[in-house]
PDB file of N, CA and C in Angstrom:
ATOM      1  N   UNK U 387       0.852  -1.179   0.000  1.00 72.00           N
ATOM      2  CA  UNK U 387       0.000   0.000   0.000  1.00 72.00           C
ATOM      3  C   UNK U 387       0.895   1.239   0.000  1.00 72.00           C
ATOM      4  N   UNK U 388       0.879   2.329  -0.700  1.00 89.00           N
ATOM      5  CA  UNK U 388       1.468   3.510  -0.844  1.00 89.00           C
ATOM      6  C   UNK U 388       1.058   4.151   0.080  1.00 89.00           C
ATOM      7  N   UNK U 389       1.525   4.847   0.331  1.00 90.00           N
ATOM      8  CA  UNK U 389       0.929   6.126   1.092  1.00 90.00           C
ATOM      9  C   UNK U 389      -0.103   7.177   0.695  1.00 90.00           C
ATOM     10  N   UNK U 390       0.462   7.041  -0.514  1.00 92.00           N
ATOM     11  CA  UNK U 390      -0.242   8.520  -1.042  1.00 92.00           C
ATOM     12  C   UNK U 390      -1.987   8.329  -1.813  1.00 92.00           C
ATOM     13  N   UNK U 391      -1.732   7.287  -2.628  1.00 94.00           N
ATOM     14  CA  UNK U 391      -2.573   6.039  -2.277  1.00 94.00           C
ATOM     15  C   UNK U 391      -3.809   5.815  -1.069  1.00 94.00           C
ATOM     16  N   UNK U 392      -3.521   5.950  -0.246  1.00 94.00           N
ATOM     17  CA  UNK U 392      -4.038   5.657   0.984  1.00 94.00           C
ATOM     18  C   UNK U 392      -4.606   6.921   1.110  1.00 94.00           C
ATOM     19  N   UNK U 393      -3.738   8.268   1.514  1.00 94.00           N
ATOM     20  CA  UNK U 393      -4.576   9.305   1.554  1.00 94.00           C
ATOM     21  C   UNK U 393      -5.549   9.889   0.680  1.00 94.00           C
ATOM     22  N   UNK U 394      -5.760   9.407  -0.343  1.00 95.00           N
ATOM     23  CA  UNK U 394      -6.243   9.734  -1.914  1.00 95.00           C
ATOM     24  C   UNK U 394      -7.490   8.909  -1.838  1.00 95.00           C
ATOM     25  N   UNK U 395      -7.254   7.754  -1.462  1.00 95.00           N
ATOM     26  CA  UNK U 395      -8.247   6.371  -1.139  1.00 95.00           C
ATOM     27  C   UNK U 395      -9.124   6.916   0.084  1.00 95.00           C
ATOM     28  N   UNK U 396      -8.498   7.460   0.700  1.00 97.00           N
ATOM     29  CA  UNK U 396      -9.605   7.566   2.333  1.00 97.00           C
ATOM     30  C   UNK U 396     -10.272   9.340   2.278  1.00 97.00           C
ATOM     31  N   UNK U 397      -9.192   9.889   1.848  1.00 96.00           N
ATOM     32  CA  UNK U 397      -8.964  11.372   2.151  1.00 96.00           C
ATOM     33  C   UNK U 397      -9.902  12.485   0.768  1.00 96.00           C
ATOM     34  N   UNK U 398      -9.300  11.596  -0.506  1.00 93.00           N
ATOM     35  CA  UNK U 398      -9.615  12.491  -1.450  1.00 93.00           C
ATOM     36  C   UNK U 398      -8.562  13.317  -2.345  1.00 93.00           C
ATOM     37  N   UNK U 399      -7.017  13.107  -1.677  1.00 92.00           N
ATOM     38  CA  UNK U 399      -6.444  13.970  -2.038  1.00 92.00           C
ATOM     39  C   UNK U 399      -4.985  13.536  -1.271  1.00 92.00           C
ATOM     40  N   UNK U 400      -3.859  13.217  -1.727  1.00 91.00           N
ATOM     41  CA  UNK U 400      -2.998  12.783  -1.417  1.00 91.00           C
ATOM     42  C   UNK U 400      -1.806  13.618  -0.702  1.00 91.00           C
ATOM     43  N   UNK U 401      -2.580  15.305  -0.787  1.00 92.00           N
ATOM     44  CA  UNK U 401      -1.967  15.931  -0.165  1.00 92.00           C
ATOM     45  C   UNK U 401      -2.592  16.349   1.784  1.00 92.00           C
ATOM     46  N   UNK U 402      -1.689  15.930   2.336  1.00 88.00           N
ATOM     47  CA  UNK U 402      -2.630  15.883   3.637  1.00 88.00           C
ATOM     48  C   UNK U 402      -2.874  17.209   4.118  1.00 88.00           C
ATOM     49  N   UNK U 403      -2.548  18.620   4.227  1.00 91.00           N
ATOM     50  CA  UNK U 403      -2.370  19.832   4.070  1.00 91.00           C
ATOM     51  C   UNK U 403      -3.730  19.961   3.474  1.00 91.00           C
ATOM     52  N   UNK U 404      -4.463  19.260   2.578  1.00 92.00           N
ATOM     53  CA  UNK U 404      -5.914  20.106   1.561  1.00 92.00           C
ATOM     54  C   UNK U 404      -6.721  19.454   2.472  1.00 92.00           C
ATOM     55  N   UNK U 405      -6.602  18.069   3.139  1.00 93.00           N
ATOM     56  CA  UNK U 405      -8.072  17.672   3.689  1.00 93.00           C
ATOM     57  C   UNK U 405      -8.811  18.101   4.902  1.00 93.00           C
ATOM     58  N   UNK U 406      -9.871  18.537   4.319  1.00 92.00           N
ATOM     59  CA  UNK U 406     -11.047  19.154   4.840  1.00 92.00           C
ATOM     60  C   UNK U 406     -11.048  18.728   6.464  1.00 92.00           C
ATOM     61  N   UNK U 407     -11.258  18.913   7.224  1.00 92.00           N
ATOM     62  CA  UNK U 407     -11.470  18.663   8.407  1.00 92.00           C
ATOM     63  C   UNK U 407     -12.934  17.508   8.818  1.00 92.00           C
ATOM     64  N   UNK U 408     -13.950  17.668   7.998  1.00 94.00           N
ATOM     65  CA  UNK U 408     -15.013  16.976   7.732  1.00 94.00           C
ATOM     66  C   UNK U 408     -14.264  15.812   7.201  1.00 94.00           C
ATOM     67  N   UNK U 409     -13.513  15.512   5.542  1.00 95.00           N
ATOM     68  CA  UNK U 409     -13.207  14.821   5.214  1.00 95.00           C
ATOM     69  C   UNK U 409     -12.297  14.177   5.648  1.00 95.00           C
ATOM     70  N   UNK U 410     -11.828  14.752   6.744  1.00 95.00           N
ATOM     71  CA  UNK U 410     -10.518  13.638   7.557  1.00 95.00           C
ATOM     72  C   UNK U 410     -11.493  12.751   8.542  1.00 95.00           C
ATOM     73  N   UNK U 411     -12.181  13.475   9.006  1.00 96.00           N
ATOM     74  CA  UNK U 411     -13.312  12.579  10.074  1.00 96.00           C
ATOM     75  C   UNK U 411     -14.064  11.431   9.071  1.00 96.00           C
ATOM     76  N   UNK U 412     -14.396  11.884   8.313  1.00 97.00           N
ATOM     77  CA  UNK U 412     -14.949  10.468   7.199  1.00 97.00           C
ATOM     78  C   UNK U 412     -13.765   9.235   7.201  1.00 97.00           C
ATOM     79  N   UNK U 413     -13.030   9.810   6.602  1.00 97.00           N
ATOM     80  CA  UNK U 413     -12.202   9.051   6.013  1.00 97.00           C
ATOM     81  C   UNK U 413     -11.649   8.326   7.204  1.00 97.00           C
ATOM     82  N   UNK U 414     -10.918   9.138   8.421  1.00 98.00           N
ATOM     83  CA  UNK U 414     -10.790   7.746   9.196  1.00 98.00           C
ATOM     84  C   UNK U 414     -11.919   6.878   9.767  1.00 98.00           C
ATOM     85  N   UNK U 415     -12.476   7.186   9.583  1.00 98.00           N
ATOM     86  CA  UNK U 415     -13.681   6.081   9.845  1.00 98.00           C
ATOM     87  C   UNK U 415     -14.044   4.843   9.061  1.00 98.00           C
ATOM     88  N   UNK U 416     -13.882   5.297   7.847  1.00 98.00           N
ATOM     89  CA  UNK U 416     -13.442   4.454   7.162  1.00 98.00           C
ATOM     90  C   UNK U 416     -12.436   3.620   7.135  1.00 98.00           C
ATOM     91  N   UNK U 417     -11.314   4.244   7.066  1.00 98.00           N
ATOM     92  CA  UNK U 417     -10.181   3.620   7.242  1.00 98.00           C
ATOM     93  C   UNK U 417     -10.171   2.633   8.597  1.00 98.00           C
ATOM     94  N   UNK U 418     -10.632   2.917   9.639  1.00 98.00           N
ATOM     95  CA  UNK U 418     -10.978   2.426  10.451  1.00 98.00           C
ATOM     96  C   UNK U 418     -11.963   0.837  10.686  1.00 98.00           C
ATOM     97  N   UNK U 419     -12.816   1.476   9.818  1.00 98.00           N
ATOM     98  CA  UNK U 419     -13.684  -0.296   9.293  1.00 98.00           C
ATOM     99  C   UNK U 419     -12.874  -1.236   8.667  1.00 98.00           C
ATOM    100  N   UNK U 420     -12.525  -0.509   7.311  1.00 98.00           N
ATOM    101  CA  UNK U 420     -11.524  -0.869   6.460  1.00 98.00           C
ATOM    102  C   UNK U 420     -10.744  -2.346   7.204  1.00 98.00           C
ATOM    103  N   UNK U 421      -9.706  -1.696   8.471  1.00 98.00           N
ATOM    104  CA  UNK U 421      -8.665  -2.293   9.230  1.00 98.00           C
ATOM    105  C   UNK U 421      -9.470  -3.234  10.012  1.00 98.00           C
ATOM    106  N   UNK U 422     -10.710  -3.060  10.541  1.00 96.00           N
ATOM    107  CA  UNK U 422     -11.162  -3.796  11.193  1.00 96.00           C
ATOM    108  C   UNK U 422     -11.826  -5.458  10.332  1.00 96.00           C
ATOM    109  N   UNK U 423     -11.994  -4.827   8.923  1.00 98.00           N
ATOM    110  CA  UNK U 423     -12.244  -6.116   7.886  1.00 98.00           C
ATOM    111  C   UNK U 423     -11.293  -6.560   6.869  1.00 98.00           C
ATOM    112  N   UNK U 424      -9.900  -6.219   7.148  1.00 97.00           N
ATOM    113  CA  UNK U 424      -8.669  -6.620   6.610  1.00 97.00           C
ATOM    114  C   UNK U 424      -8.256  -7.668   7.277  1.00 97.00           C
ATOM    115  N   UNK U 425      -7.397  -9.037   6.330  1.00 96.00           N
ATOM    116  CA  UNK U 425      -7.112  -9.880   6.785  1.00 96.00           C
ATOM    117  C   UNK U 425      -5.602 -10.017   6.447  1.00 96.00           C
ATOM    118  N   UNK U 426      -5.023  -9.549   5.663  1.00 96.00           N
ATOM    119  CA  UNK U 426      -3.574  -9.294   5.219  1.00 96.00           C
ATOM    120  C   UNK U 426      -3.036  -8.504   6.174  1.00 96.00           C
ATOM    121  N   UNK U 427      -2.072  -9.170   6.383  1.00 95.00           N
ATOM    122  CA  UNK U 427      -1.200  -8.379   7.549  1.00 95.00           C
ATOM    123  C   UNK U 427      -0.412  -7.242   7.137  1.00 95.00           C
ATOM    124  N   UNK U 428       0.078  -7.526   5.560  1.00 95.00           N
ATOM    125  CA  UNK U 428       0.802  -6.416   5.218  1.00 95.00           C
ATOM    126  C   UNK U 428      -0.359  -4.773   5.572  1.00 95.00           C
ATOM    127  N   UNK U 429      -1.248  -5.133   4.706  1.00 96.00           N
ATOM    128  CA  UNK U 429      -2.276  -3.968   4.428  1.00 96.00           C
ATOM    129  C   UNK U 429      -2.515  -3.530   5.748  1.00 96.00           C
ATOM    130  N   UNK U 430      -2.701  -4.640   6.828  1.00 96.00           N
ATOM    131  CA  UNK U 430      -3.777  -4.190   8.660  1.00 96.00           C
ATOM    132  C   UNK U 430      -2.568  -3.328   8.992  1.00 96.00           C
ATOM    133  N   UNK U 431      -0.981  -3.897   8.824  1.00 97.00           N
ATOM    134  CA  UNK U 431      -0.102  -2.962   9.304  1.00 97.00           C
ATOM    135  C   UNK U 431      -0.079  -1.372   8.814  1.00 97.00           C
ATOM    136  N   UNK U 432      -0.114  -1.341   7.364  1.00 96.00           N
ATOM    137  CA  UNK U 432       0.083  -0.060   6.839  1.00 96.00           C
ATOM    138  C   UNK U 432      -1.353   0.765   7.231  1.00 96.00           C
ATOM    139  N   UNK U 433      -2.389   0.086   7.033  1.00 97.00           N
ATOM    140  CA  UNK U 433      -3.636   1.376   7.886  1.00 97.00           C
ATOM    141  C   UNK U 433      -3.161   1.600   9.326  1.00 97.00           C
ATOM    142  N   UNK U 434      -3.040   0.879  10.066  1.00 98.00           N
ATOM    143  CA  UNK U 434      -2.700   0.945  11.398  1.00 98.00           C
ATOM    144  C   UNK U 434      -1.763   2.286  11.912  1.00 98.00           C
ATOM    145  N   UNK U 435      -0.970   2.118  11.051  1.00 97.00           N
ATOM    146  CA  UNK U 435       0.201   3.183  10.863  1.00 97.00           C
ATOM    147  C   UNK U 435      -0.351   4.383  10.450  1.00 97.00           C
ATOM    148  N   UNK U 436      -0.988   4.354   9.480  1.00 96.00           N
ATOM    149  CA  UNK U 436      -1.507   5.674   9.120  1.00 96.00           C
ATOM    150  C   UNK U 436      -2.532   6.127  10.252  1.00 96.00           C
ATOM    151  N   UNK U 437      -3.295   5.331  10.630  1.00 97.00           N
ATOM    152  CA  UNK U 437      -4.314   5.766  11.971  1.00 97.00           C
ATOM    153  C   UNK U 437      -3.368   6.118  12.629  1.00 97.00           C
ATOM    154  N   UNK U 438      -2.425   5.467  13.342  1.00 97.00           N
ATOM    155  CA  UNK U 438      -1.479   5.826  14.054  1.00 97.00           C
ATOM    156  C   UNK U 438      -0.994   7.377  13.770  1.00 97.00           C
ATOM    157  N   UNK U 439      -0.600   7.537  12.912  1.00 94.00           N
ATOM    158  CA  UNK U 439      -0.038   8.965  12.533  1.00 94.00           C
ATOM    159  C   UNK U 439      -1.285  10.184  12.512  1.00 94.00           C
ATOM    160  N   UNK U 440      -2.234   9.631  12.678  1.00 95.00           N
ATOM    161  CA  UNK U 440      -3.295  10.473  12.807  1.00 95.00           C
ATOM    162  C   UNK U 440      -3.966  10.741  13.976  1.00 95.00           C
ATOM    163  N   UNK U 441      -3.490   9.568  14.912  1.00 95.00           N
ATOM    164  CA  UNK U 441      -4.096  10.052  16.351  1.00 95.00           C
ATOM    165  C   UNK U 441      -5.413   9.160  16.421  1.00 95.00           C
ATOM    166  N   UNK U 442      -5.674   8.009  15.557  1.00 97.00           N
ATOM    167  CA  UNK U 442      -6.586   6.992  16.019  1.00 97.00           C
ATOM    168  C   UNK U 442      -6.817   5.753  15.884  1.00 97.00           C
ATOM    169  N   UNK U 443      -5.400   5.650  15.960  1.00 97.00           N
ATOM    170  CA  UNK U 443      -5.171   3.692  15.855  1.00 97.00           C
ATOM    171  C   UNK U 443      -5.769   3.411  17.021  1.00 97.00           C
ATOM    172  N   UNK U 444      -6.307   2.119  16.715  1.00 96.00           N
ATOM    173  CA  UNK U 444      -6.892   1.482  17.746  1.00 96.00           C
ATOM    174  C   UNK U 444      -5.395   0.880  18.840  1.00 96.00           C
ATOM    175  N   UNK U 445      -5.902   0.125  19.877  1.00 95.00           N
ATOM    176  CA  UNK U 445      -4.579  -0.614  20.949  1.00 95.00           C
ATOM    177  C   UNK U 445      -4.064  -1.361  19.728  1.00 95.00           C
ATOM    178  N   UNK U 446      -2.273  -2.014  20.320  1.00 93.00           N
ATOM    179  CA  UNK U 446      -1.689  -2.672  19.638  1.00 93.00           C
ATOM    180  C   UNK U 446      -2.294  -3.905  20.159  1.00 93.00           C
ATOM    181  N   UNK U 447      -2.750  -4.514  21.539  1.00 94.00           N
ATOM    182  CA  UNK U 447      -2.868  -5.980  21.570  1.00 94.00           C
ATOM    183  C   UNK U 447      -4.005  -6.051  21.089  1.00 94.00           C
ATOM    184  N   UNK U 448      -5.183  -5.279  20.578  1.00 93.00           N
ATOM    185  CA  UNK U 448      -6.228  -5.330  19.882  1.00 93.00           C
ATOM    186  C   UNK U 448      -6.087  -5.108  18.908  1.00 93.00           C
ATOM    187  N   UNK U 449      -5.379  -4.651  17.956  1.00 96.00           N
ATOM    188  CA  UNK U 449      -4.951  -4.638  16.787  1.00 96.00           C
ATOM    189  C   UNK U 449      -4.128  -5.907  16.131  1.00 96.00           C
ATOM    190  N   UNK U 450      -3.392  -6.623  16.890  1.00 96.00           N
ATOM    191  CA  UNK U 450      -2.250  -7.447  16.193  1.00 96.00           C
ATOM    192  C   UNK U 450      -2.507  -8.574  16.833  1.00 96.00           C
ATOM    193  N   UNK U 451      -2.546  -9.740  16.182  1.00 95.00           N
ATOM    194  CA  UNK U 451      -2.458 -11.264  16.924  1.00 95.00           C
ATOM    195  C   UNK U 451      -1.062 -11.700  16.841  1.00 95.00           C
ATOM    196  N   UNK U 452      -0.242 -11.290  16.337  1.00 96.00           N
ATOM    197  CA  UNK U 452       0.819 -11.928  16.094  1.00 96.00           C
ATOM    198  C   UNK U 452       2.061 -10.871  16.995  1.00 96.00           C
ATOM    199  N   UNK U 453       3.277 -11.253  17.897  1.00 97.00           N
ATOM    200  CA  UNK U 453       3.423 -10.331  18.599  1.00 97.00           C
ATOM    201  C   UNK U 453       4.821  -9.594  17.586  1.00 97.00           C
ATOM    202  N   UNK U 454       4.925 -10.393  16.673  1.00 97.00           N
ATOM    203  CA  UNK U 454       6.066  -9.436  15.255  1.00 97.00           C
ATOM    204  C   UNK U 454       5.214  -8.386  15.513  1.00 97.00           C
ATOM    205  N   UNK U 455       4.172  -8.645  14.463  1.00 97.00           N
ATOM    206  CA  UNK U 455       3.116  -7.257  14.456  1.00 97.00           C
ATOM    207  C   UNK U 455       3.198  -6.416  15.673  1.00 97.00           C
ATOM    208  N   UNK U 456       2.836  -6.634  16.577  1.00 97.00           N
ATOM    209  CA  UNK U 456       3.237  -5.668  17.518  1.00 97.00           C
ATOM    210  C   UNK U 456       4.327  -5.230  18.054  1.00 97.00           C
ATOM    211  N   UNK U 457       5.090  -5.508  17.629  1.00 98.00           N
ATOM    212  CA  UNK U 457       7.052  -5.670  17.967  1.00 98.00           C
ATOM    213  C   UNK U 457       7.195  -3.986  16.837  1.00 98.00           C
ATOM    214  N   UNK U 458       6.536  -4.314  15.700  1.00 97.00           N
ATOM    215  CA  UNK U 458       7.141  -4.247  14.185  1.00 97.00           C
ATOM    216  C   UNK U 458       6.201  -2.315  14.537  1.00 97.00           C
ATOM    217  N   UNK U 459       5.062  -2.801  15.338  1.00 97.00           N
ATOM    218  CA  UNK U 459       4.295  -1.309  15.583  1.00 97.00           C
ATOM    219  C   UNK U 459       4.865  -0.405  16.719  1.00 97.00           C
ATOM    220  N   UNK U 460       5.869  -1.195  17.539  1.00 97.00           N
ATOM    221  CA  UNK U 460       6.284  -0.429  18.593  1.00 97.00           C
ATOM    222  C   UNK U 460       7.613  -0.161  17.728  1.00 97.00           C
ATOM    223  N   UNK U 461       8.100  -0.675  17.635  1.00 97.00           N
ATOM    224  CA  UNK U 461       9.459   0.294  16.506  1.00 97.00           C
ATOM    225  C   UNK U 461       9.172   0.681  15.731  1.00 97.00           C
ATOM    226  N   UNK U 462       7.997   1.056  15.015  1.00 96.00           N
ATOM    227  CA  UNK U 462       7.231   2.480  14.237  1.00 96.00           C
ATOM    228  C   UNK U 462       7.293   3.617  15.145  1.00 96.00           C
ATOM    229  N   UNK U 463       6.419   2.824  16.233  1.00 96.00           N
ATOM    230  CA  UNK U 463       6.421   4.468  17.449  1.00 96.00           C
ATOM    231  C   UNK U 463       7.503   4.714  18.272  1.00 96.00           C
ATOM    232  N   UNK U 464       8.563   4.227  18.364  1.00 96.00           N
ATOM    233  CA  UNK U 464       9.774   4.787  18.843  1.00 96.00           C
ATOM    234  C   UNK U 464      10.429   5.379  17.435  1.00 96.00           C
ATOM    235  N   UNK U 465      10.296   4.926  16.758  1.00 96.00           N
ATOM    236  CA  UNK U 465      11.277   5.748  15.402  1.00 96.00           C
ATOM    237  C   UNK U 465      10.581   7.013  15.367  1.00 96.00           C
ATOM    238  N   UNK U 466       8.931   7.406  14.953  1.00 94.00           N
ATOM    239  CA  UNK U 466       8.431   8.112  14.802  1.00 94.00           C
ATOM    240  C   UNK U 466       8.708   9.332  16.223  1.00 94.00           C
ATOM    241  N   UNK U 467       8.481   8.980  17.040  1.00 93.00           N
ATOM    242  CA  UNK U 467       9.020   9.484  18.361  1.00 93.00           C
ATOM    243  C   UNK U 467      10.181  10.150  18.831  1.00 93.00           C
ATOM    244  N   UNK U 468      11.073   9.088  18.437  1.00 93.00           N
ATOM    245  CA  UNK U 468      12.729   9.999  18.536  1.00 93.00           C
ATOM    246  C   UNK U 468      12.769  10.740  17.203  1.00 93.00           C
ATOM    247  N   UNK U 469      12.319  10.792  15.954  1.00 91.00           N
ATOM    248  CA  UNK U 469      11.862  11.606  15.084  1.00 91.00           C
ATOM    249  C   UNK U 469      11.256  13.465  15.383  1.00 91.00           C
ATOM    250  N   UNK U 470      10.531  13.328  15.916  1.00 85.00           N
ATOM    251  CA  UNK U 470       9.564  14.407  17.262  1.00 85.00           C
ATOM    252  C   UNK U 470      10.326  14.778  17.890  1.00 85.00           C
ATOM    253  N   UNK U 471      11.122  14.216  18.634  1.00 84.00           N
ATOM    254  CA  UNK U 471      12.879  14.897  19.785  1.00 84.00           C
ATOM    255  C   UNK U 471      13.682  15.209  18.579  1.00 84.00           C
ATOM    256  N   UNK U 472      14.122  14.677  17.842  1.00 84.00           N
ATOM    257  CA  UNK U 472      15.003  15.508  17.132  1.00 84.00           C
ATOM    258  C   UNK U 472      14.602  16.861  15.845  1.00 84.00           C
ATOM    259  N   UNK U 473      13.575  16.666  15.787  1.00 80.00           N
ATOM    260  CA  UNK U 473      12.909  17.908  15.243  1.00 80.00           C
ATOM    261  C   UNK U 473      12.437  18.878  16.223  1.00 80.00           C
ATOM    262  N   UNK U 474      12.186  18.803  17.298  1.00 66.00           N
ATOM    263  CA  UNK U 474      11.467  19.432  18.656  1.00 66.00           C
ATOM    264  C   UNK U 474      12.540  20.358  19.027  1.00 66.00           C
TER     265      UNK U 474
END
């Protein structure tokens, strides 16, 4: 799954800067079902992430059966994190 892709797919517009404030509330909601009726791990990871970056991923032990997957989501959020300290 691309990224841009994804925002274009949920959002409308692949630039995240244009979406509407209405249309971000749609769209993760969507995106949100979406993850909840995904069975590919690649794909559950990459929405996850993007919720994540948006402030509404669901929990990781409710999100992931497998504990890679959740291994693989907590070194997203420490990278993303020490990312935030060194830009901060």
């Amino acid at each position: 799954m691309d990224f841009d892709d994804l925002l274009d797919r949920y959002f409308g517009s692949s630039a995240i800067a244009e979406i509407q404030p209405g249309a971000l509330e749609a769209g993760i909601e969507r995106m949100q079902v979406d993850f909840g009726l995904e069975q590919d791990r690649g794909k559950r990871f990459a929405l996850w992430s993007l919720l994540h970056l948006l402030g509404a991923a669901p929990d990781l032990e409710a999100s992931f059966e497998r504990e890679a997957d959740r291994e693989a989501a907590r070194n997203l959020m420490d990278m993303l994190a020490a990312t935030e300290q060194a830009d901060g």
